[in-house]
Coordinates of C-alpha atoms and ligand atoms in Angstrom, one line a residue:
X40 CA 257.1 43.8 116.8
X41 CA 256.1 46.8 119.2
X42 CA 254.8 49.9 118.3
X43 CA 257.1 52.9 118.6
X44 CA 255.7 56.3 119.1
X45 CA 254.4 58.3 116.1
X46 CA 254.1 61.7 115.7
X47 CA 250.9 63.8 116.2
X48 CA 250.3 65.4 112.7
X49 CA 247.6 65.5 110.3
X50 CA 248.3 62.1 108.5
X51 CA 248.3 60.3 111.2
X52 CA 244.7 61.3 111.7
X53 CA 243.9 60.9 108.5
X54 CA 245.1 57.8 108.5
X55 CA 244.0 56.6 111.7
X56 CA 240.6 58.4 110.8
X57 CA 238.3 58.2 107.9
X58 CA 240.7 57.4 105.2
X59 CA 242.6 54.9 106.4
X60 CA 239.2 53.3 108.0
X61 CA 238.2 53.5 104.3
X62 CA 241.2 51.8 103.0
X63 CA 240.9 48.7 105.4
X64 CA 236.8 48.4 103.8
X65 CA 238.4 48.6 100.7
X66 CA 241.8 46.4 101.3
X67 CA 240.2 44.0 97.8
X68 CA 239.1 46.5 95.5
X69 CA 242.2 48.5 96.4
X70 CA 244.4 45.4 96.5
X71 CA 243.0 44.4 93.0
X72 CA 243.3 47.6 91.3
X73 CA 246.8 48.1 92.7
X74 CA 248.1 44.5 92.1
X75 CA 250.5 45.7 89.1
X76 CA 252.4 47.9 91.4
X77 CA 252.3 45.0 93.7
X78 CA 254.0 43.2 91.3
X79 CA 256.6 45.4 89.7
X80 CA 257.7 46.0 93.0
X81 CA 258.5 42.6 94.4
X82 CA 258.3 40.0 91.2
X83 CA 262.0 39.8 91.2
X84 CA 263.0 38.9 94.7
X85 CA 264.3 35.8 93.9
X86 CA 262.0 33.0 95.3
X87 CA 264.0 31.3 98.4
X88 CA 265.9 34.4 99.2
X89 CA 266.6 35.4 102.9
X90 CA 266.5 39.1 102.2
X91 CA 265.5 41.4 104.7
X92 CA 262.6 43.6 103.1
X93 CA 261.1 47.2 103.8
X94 CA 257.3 48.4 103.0
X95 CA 257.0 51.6 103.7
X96 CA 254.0 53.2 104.2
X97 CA 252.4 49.6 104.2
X98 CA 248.9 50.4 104.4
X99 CA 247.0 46.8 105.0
X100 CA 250.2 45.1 103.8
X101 CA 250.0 43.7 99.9
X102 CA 253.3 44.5 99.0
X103 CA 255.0 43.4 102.4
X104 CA 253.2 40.2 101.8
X105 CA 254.0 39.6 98.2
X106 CA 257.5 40.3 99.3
X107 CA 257.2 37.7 102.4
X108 CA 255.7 35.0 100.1
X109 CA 259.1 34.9 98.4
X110 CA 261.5 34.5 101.1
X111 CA 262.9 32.0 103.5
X112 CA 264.0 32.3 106.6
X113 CA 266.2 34.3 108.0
X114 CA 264.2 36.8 105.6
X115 CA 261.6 38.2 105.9
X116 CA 259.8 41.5 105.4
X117 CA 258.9 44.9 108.5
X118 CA 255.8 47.0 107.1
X119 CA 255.8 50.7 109.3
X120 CA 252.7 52.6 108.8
X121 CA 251.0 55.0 111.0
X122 CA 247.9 53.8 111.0
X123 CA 246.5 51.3 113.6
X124 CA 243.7 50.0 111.6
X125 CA 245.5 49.4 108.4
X126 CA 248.4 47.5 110.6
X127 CA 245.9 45.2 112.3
X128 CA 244.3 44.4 109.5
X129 CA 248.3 43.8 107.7
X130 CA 248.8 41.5 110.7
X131 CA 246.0 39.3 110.7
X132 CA 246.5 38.7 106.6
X133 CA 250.3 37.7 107.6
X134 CA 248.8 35.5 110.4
X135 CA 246.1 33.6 108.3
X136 CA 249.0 33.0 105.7
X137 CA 251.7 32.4 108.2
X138 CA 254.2 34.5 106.9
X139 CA 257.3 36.3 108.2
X140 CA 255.9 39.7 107.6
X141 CA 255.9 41.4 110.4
X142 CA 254.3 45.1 111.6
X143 CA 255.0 48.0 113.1
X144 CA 253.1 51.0 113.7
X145 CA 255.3 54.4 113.5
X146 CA 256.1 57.1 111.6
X147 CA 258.8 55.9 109.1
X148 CA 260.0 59.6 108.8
X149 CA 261.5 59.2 112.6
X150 CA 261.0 55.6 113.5
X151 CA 264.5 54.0 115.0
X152 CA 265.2 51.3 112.7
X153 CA 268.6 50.0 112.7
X154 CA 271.5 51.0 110.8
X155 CA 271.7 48.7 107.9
X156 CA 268.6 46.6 108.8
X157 CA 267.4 46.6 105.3
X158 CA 268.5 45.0 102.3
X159 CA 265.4 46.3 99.7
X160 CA 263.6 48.9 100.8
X161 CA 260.1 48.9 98.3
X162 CA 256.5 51.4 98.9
X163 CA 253.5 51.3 96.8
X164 CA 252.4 55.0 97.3
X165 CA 253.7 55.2 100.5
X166 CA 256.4 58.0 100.5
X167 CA 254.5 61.0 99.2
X168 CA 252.8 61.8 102.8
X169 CA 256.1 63.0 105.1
X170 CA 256.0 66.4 106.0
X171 CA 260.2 66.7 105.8
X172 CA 260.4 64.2 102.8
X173 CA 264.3 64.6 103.2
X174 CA 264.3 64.0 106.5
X175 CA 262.2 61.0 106.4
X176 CA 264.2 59.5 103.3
X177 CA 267.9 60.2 105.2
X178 CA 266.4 57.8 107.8
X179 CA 265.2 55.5 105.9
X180 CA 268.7 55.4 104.1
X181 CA 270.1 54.8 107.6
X182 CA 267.8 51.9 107.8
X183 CA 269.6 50.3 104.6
X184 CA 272.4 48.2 104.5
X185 CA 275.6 49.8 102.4
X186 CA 273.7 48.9 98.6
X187 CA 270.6 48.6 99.4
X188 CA 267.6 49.5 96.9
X189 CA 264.7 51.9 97.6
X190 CA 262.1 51.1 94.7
X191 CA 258.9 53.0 95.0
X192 CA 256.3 53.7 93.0
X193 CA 254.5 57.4 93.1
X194 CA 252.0 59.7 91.2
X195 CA 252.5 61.8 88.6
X196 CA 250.8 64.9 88.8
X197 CA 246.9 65.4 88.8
X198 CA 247.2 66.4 84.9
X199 CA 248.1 63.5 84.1
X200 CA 245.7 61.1 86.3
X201 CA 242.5 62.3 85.3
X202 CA 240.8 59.4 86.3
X203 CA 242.2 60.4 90.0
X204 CA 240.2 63.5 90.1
X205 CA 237.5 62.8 88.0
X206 CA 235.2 62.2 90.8
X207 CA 235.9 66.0 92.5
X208 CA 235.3 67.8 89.2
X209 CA 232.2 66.3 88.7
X210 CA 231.2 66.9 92.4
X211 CA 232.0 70.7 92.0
X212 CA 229.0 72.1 92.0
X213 CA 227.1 70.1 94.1
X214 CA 229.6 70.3 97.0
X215 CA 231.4 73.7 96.7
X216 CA 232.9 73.1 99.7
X217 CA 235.3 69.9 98.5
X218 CA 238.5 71.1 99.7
X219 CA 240.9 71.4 96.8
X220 CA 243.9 69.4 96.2
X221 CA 246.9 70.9 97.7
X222 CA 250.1 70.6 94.8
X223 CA 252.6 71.8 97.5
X224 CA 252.2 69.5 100.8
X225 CA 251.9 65.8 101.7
X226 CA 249.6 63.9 99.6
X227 CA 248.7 62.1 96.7
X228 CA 250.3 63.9 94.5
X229 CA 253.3 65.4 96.1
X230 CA 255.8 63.8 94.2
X231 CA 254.8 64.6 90.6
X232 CA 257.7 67.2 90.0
X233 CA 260.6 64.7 88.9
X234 CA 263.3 67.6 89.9
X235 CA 261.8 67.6 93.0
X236 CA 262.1 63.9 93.9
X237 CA 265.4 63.7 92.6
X238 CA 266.7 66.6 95.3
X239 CA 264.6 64.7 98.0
X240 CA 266.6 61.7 97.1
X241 CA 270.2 63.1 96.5
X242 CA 269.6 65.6 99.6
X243 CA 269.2 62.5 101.7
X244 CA 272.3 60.7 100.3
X245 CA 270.8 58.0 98.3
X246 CA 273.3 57.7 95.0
X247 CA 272.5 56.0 91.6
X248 CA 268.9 57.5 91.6
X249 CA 266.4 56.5 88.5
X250 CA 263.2 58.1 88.2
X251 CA 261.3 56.6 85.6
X252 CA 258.1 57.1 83.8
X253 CA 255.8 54.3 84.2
X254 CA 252.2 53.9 82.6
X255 CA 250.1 51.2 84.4
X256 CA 246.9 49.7 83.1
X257 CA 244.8 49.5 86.1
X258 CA 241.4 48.0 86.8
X259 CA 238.3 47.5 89.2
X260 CA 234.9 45.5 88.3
X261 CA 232.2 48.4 87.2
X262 CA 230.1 46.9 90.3
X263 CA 232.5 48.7 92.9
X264 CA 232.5 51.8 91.0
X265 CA 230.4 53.7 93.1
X266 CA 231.8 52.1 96.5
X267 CA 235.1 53.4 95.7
X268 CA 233.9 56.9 94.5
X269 CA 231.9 56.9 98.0
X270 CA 234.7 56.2 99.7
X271 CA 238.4 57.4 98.4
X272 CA 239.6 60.7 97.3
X273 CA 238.0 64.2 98.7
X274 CA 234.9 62.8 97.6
X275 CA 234.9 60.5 99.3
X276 CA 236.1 61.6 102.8
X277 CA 233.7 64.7 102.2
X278 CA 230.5 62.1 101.6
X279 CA 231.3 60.3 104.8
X280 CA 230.1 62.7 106.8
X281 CA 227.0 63.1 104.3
X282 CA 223.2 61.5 104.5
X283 CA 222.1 58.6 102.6
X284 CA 220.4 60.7 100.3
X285 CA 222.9 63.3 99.5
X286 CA 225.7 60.3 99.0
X287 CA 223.5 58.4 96.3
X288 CA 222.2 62.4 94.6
X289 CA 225.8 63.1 94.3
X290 CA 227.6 59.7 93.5
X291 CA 225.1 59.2 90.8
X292 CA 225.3 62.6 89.3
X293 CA 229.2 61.9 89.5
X294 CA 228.9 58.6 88.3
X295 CA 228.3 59.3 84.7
X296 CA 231.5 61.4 84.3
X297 CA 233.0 58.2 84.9
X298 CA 231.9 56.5 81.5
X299 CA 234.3 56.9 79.4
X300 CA 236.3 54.8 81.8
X301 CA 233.6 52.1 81.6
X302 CA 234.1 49.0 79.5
X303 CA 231.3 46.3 79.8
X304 CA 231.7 45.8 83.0
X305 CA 235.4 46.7 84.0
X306 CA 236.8 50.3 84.8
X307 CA 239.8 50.9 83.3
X308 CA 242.0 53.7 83.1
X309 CA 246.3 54.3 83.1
X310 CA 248.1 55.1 86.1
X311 CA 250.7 58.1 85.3
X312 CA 253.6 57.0 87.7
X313 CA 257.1 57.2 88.7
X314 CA 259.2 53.9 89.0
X315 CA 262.0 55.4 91.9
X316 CA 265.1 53.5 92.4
X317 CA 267.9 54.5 94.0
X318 CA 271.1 53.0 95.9
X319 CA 272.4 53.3 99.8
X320 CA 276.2 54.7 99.1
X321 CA 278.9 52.3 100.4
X322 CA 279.0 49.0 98.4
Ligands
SAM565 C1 248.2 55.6 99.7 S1 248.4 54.6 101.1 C2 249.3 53.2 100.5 C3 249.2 52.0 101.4 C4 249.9 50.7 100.8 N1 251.3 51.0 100.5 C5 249.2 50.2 99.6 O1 249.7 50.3 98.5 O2 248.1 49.6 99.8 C6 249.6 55.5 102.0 C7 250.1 54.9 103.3 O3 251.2 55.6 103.8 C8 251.0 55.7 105.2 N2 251.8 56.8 105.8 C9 251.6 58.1 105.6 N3 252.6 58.8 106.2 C10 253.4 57.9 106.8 C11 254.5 58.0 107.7 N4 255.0 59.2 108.0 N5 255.1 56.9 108.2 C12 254.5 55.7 107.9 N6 253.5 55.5 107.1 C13 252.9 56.6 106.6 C14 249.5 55.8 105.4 O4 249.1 55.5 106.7 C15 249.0 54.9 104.3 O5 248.8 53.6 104.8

């Protein structure tokens, strides 16, 4: 699969950058805590089936990969993400398995797929980040064949994910300079407001549009608590640019905001999401 050209905006920085260089460190821990998305998205593909499958913002490729594990040729599944590091990283995991799940870096928001190519079209947190969210959804409904299914899962809002942004109100006062979280551009939680989503979707002509409120028990072993506090969120990204000493002074003063998470020695806390699902018009 050849790389098309992306567009040269912020997220593809990011992504290409220190975040999505932290995701790849963390493709496990992420992978683990994730894996109940992973599986509400794809655990009813039916086992054999030669669908054609989308992953949109694939990152390092779990759901893409879940997806492929169920299919037989001709299926199979096409991850697009921006970033170079989290596709290689997607391809050698689809290599060492010897799947059909196949990569391509671009931006999904312009990338020329072709009409009809898709026949489920899933993300795990990978739609929130396009800076014309119509736009980028129209094309992917292009990309779908007449009947197709978008299912997605996305944030909430930051209210309602504390655990999310535990980590930067602890950090407040020792790093006054954490930039704060923007509610009304590409990110994490861009796609909290449910009206919102729901214009996104119908403005781009999918039909038969479900957004559903989904509560998700999600975990990670207390021993990589601090690694992923180090390395994910505005914390994170801010502390990568910190020395040793600074990054262990402020992840253990942070640290102990995180207890009441802490359960022997798991981490637990409820994901606040929305189960999208929506229909290409035409069958
Ligand atoms: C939160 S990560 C999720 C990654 C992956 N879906 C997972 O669950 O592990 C968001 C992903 O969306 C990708 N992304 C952001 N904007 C994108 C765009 N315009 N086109 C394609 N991918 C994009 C990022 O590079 C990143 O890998």
């Amino acid at each position: 699969m050849n790389a098309t050209a992306q567009s040269d905006n912020s997220q593809a920085s990011l992504w290409n950058g220190p975040t999505g260089h932290a995701w790849v460190a963390s493709q496990a821990l992420l992978d683990r805590m994730f894996l109940p998305f992973q599986q509400l998205l794809t655990e009813d593909i039916p086992l054999g089936s030669a669908m054609r499958v989308l992953d949109i913002g694939c990152g390092t490729g779990a759901v893409g990969l879940a997806a492929a594990r169920r299919l037989s040729a001709p299926g199979h599944s096409l991850g697009i993400d921006l970033s170079e590091p989290m596709i290689a990283l997607a391809r050698s995991r689809a290599a060492r398995e010897g799947l059909a799940a196949h990569y391509v870096v671009a931006d999904a928001q312009t990338h020329a797929f072709a009409p009809g190519e898709f026949d489920l079209l899933l993300s795990r947190f990978g739609v929130m980040f396009f800076d014309d969210p119509v736009a980028a959804h129209r094309n992917l409904r292009h990309a779908a064949r007449p009947g197709a299914e978008l299912r997605c899962v996305a944030w909430r809002g930051a209210a309602e994910n504390p655990f999310m942004t535990t980590a930067e109100r602890a950090a407040a006062a020792l790093l006054p300079t954490l930039p704060p979280r923007r509610a009304d551009g590409p990110g994490q939680f861009a796609f909290a407001d449910r009206a919102r989503v729901h214009a996104i979707l119908q403005d781009a002509g999918w039909t038969r549009i479900e957004i559903e409120p989904i509560e998700v028990p999600c975990s990670l072993p207390e021993s990589d608590l601090a690694t992923y506090l180090g390395r994910h969120g505005p914390l994170g990204l801010s502390l990568q640019d910190s020395d040793e000493r600074t990054r262990a002074r402020v992840i253990a003063a942070v640290r102990t905001a995180f207890d009441p998470y802490v359960h022997g020695d798991e981490v637990r806390y409820t994901a606040a999401c929305w189960l999208l699902r929506a229909r290409a018009p035409g069958a």
